[in-house]
mmCIF file of C-alpha atoms in Angstrom:
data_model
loop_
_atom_site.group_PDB
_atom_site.id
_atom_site.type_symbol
_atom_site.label_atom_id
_atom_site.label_comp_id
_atom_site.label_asym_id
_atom_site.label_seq_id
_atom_site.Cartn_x
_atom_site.Cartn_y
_atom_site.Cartn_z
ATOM 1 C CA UNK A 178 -100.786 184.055 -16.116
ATOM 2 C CA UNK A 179 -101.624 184.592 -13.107
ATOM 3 C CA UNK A 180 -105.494 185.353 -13.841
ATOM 4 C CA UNK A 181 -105.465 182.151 -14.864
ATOM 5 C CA UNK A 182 -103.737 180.463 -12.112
ATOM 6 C CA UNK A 183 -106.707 182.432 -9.977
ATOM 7 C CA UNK A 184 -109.270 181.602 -12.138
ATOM 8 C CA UNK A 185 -108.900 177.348 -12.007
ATOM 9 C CA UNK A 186 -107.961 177.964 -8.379
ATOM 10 C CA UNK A 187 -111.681 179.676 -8.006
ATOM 11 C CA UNK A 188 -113.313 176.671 -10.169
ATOM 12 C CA UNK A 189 -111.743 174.159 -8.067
ATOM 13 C CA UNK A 190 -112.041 175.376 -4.595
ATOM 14 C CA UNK A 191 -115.530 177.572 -4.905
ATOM 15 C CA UNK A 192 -117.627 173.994 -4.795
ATOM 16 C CA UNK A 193 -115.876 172.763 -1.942
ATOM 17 C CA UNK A 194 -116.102 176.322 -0.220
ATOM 18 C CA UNK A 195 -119.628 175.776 -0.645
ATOM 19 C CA UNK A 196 -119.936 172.693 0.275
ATOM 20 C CA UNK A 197 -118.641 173.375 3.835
ATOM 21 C CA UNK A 198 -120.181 176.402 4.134
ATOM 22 C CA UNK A 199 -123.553 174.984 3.229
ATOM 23 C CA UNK A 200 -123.110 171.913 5.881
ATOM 24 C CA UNK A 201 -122.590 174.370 8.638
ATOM 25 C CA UNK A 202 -125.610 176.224 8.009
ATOM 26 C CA UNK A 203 -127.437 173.071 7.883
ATOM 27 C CA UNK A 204 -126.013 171.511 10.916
ATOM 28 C CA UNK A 205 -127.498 174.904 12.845
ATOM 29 C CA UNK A 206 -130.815 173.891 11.153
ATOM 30 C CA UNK A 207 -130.551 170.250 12.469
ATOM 31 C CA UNK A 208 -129.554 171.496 16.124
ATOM 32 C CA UNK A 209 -133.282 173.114 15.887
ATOM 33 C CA UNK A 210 -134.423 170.227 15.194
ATOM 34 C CA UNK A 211 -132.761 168.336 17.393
ATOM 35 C CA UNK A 212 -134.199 170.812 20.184
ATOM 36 C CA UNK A 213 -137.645 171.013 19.445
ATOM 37 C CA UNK A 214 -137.827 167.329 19.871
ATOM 38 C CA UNK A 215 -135.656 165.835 22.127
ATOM 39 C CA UNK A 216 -135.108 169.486 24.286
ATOM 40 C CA UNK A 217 -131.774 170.445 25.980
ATOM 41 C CA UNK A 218 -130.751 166.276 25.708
ATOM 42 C CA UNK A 219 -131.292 166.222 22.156
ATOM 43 C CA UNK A 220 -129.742 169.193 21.317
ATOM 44 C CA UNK A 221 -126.414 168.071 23.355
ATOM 45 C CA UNK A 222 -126.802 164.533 22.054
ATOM 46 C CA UNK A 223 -126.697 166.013 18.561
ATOM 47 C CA UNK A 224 -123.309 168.091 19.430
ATOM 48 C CA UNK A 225 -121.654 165.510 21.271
ATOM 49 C CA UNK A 226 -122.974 162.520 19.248
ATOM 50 C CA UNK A 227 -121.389 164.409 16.189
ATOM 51 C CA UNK A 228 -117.861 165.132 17.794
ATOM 52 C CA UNK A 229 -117.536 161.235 18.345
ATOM 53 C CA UNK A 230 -118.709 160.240 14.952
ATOM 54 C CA UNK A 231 -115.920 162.932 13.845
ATOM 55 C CA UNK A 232 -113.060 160.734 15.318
ATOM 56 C CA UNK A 233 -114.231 158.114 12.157
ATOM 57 C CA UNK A 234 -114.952 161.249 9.575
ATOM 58 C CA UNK A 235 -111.869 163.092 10.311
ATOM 59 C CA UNK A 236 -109.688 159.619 9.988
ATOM 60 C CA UNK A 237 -111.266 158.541 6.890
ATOM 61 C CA UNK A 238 -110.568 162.417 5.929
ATOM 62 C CA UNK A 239 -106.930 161.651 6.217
ATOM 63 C CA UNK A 240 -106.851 158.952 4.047
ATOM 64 C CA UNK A 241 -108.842 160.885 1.444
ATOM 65 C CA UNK A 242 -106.741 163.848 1.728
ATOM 66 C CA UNK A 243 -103.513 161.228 1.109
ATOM 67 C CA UNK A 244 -105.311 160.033 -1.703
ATOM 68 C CA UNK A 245 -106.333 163.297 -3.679
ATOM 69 C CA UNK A 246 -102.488 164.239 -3.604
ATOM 70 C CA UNK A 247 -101.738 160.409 -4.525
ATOM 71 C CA UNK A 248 -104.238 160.797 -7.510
ATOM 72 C CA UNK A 249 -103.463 163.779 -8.600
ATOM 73 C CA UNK A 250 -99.876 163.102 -9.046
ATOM 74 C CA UNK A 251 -100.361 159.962 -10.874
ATOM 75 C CA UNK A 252 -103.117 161.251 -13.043
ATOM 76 C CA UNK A 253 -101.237 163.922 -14.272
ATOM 77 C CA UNK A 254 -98.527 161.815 -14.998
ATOM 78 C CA UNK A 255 -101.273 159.416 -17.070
ATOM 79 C CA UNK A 256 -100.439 156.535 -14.631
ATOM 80 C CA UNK A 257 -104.074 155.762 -13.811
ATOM 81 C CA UNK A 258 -103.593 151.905 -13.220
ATOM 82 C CA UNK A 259 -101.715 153.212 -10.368
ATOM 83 C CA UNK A 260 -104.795 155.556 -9.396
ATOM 84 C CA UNK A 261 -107.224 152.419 -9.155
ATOM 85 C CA UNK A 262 -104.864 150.819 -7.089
ATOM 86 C CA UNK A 263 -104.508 153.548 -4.756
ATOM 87 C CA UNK A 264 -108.454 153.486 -4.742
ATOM 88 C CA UNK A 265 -108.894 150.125 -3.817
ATOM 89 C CA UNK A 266 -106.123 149.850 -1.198
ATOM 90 C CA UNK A 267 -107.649 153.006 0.281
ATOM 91 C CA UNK A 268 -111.020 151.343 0.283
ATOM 92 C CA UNK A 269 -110.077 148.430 2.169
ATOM 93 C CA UNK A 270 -108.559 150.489 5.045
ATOM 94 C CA UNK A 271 -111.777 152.885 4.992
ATOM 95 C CA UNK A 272 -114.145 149.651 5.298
ATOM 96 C CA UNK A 273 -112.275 148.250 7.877
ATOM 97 C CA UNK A 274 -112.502 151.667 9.684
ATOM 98 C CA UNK A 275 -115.923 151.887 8.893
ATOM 99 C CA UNK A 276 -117.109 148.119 10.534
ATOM 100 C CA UNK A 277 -114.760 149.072 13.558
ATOM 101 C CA UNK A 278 -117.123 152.107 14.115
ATOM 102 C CA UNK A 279 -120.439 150.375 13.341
ATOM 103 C CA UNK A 280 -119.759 147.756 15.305
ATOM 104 C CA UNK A 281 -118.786 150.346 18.438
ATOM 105 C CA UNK A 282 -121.412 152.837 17.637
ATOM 106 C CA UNK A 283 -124.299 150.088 17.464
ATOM 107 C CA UNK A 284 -123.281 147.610 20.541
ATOM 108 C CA UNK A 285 -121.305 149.853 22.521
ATOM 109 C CA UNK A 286 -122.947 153.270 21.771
ATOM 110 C CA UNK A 287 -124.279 154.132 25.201
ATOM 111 C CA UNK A 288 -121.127 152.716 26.923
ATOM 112 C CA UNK A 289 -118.671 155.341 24.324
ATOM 113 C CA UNK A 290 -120.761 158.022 25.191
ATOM 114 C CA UNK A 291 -120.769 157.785 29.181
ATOM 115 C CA UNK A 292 -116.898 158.325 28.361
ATOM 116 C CA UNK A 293 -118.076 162.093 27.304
ATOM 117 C CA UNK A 294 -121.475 162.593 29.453
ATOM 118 C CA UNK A 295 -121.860 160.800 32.302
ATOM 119 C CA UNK A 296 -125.285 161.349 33.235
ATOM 120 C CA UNK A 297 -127.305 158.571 32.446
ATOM 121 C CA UNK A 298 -130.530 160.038 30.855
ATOM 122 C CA UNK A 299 -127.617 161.792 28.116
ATOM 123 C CA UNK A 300 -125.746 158.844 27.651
ATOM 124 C CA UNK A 301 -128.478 156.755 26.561
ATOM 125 C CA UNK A 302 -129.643 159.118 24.213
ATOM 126 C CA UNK A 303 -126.332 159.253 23.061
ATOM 127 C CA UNK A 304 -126.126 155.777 22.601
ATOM 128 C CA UNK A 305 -129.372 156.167 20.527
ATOM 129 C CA UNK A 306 -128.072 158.286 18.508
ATOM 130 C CA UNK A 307 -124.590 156.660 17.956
ATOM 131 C CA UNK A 308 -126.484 153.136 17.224
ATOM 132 C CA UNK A 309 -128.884 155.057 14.771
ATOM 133 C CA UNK A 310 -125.680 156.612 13.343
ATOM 134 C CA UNK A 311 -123.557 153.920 13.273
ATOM 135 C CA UNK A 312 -125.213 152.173 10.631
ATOM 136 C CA UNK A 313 -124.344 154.735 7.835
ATOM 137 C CA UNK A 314 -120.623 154.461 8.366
ATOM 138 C CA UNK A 315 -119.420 152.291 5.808
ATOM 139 C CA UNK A 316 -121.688 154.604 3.537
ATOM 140 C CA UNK A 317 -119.832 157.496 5.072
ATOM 141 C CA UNK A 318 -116.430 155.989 4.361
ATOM 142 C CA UNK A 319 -117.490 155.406 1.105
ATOM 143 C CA UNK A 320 -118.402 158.899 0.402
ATOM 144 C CA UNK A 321 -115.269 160.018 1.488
ATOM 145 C CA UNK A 322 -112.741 157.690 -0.246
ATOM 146 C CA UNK A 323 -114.554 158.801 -3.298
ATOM 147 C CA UNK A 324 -114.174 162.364 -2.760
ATOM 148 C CA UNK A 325 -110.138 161.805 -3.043
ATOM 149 C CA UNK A 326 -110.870 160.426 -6.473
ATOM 150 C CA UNK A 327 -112.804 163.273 -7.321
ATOM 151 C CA UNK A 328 -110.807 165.699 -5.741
ATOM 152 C CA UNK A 329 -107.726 164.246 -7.300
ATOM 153 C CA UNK A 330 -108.674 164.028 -10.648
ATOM 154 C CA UNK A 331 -109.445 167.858 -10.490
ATOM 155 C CA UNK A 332 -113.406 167.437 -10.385
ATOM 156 C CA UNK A 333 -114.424 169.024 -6.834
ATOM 157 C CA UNK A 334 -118.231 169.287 -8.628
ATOM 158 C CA UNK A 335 -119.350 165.673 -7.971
ATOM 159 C CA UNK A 336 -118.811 165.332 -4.480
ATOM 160 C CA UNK A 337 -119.738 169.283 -3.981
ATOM 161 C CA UNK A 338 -123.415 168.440 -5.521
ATOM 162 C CA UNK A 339 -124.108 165.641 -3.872
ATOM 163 C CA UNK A 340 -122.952 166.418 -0.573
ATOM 164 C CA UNK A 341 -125.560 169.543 -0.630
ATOM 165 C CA UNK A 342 -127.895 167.983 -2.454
ATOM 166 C CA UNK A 343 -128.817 165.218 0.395
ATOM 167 C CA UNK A 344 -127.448 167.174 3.999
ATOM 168 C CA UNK A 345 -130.304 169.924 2.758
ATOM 169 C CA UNK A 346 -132.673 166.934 2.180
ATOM 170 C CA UNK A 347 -132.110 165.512 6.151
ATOM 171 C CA UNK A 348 -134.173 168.824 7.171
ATOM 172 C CA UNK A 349 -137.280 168.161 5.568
ATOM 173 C CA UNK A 350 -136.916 164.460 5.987
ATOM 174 C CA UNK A 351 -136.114 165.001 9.888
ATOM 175 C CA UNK A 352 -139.158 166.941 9.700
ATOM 176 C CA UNK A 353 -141.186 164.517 8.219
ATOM 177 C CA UNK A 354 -140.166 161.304 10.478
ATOM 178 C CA UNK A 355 -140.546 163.123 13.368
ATOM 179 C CA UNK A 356 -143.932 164.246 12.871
ATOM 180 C CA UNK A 357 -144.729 160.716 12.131
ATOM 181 C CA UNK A 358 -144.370 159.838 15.204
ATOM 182 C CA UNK A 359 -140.593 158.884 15.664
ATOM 183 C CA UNK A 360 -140.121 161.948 17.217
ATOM 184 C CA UNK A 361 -136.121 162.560 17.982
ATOM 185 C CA UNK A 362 -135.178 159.472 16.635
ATOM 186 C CA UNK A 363 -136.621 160.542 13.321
ATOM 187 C CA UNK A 364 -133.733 163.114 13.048
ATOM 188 C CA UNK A 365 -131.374 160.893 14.152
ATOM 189 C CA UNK A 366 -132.508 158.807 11.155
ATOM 190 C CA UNK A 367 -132.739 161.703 8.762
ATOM 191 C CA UNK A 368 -128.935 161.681 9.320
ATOM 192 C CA UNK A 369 -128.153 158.210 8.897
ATOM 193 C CA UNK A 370 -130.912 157.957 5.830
ATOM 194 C CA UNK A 371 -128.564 160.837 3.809
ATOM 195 C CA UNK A 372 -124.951 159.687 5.034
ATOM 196 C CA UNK A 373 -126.213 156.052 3.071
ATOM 197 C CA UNK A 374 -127.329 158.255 0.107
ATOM 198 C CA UNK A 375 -124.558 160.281 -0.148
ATOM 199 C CA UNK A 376 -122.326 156.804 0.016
ATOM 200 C CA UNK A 377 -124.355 155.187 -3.408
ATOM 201 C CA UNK A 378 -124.493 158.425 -5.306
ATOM 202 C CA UNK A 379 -120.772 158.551 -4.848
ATOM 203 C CA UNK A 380 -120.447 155.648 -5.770
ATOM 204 C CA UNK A 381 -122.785 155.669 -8.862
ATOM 205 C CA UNK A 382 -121.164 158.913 -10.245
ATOM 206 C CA UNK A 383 -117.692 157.636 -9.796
ATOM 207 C CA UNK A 384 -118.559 154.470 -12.012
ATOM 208 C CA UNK A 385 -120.056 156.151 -14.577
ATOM 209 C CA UNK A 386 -117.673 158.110 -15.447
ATOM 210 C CA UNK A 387 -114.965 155.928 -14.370
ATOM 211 C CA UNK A 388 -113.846 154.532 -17.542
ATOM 212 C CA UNK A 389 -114.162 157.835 -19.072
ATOM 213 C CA UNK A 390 -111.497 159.336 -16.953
ATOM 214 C CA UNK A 391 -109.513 156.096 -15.374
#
């Protein structure tokens, strides 16, 4: 019994494991990036720009989390009406989250990041970044509302393969737009180009098999 127990606990969680593991590594990668082409500004712009843009990521995570325990309770118990309306009521927080942030990150980037750096060459990189950034946030939301779903309805694999599957792309693509000629801003965009990616494919998987499972 509990082999079994061990064993679904490994299928569930090894994807997810993964997952994080995998966006570390590739966050390193991107800070190399980042410092080739912007230098010592780019590089901090890329750590500090990412702790703000965590303060939306790890708020919509709470809601997720909320929702994955929500989900899985009522899926179990075959309620799944219940499940969609848990979806859409966490959606409509999430969005409204997400247009607070764009709206910050894109008109009042440089002005939120003088909070954290005050020097003004880092700050308006910062706000570069953050109005580059803050365009993918609804996607982002999106993204992670889904991964509740998934993660409540016991399939961690979705979310797992498509989070992977477009953070390893921003390295090549980075590389790419900023050998075209965008320079930093190209990996700034190779960041925001993903997060929207990673927002439809959620979304896409999740309605096609949506009337399968809900």
């Amino acid at each position: 019994m509990k082999g079994a127990y061990s064993k679904r606990v490994i299928q569930l969680g090894l994807s997810v494991a993964l997952l994080n593991a995998l966006f570390a590594v590739i966050n390193l990668l991107m800070g190399r990036q980042a410092s080739l082409h912007g230098g010592h500004i780019g590089l901090m712009t890329l750590t500090a720009g990412g702790q703000l843009e965590a303060i939306a990521w790890n708020t919509s995570q709470g809601f997720s989390t909320a929702l994955s325990a929500f989900v899985a309770q009522n899926f179990a118990a075959g309620k799944k009406d219940r499940v969609l309306k848990a979806y859409y009521s966490t959606l409509q927080m999430t969005t409204i989250l997400g247009i607070f942030c764009t709206l910050l990150f894109v008109f009042w980037g440089s002005e939120v990041f003088s909070v954290i750096v005050p020097e003004r060459e880092a700050y308006l990189a910062g706000g570069t970044f953050l109005r580059i950034d803050g365009y993918s946030m609804l996607f982002m939301m999106l993204e992670i509302t889904l991964q509740g779903v998934f993660y409540g309805t016991g399939r961690t694999l979705p979310p797992a393969i498509i989070s992977i599957s477009f953070n390893s792309l921003r390295i090549p693509l980075a590389i790419l737009l900023a050998n075209m000629g965008m320079g930093i801003d190209g990996v700034w965009w190779a960041i925001s180009i993903t997060s929207m990616l990673k927002g439809v494919a959620a979304f896409i998987w999740f309605r096609m098999i949506q009337h399968k499972v809900l």
